[in-house]
mmCIF file of C-alpha atoms in Angstrom:
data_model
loop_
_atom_site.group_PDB
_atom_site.id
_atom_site.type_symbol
_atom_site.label_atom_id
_atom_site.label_comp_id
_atom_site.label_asym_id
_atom_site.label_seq_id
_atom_site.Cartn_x
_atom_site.Cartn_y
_atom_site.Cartn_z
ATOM 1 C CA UNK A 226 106.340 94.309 88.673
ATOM 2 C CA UNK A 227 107.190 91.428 91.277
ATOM 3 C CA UNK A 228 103.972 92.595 92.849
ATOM 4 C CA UNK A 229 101.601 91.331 89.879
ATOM 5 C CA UNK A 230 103.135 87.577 90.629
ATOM 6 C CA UNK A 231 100.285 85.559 92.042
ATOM 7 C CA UNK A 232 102.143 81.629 91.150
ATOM 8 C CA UNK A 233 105.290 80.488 90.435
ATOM 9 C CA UNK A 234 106.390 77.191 89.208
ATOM 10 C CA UNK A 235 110.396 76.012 89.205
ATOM 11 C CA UNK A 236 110.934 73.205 87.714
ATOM 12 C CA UNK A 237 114.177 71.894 88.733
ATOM 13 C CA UNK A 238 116.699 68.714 87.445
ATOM 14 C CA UNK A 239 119.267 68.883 90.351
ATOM 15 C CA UNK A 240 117.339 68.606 94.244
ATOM 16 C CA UNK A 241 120.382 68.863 95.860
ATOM 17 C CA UNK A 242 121.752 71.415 93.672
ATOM 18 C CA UNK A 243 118.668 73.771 94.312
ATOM 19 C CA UNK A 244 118.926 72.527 98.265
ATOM 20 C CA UNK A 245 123.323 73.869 98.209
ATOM 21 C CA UNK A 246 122.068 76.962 96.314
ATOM 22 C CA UNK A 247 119.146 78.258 98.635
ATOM 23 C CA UNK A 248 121.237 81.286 100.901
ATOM 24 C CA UNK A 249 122.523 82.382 97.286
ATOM 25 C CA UNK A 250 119.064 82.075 95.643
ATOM 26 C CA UNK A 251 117.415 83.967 98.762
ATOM 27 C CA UNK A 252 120.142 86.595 98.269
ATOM 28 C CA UNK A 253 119.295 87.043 94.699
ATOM 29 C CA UNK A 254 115.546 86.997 95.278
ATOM 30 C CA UNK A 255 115.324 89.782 97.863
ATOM 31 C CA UNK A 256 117.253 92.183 95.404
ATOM 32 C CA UNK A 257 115.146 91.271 92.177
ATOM 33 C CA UNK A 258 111.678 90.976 94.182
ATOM 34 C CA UNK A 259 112.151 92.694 97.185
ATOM 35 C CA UNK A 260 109.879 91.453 99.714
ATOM 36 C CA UNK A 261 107.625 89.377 97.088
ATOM 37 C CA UNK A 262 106.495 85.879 98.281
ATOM 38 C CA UNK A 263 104.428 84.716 95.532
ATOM 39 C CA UNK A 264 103.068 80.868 96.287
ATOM 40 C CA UNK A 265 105.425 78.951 94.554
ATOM 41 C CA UNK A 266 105.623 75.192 94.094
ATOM 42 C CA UNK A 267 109.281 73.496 93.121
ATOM 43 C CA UNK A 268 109.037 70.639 90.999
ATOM 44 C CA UNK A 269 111.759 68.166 90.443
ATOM 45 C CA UNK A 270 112.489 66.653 87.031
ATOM 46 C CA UNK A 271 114.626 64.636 85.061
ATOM 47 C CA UNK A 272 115.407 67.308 82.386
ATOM 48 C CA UNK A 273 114.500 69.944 80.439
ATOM 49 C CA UNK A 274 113.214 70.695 76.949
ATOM 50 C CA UNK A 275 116.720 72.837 76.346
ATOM 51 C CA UNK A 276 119.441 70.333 77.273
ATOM 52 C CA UNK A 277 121.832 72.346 79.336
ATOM 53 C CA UNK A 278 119.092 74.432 81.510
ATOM 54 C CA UNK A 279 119.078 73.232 85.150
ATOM 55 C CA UNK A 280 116.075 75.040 86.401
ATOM 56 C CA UNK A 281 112.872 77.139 84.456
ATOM 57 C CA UNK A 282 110.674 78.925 86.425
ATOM 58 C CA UNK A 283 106.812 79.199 85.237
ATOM 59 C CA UNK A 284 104.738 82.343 86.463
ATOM 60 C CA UNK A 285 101.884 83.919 86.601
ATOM 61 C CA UNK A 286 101.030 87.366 86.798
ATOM 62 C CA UNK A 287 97.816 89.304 87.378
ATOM 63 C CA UNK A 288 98.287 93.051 85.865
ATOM 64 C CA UNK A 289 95.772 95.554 86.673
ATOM 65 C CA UNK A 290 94.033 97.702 83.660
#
């Protein structure tokens, strides 16, 4: 669940597309995670290893047994 999510990592080509798209983003976020605020670090980039993605997101989750 969203809950497990200790890290995330977005690694973005477009700043100012990911700056224009942060109210829709923030709307998307509180309906898939709710009130989850993982620490999460945004890292710009020049591209990505599938040519037409503009953002991938890395995470990391800690699950209990």
């Amino acid at each position: 669940t969203p809950a497990h999510l200790v890290r995330l990592t977005w690694f973005v080509t477009s700043r100012d597309a990911y700056a224009g798209a942060r109210r829709a983003l923030g709307a998307v976020w509180r309906e898939v995670m709710g009130e989850t605020y993982p620490p999460m670090s945004v890292v710009i980039v020049a591209g990505l290893w599938e040519p037409r993605a503009l953002v991938e997101i890395e995470a990391t989750a800690v699950v209990p047994r």
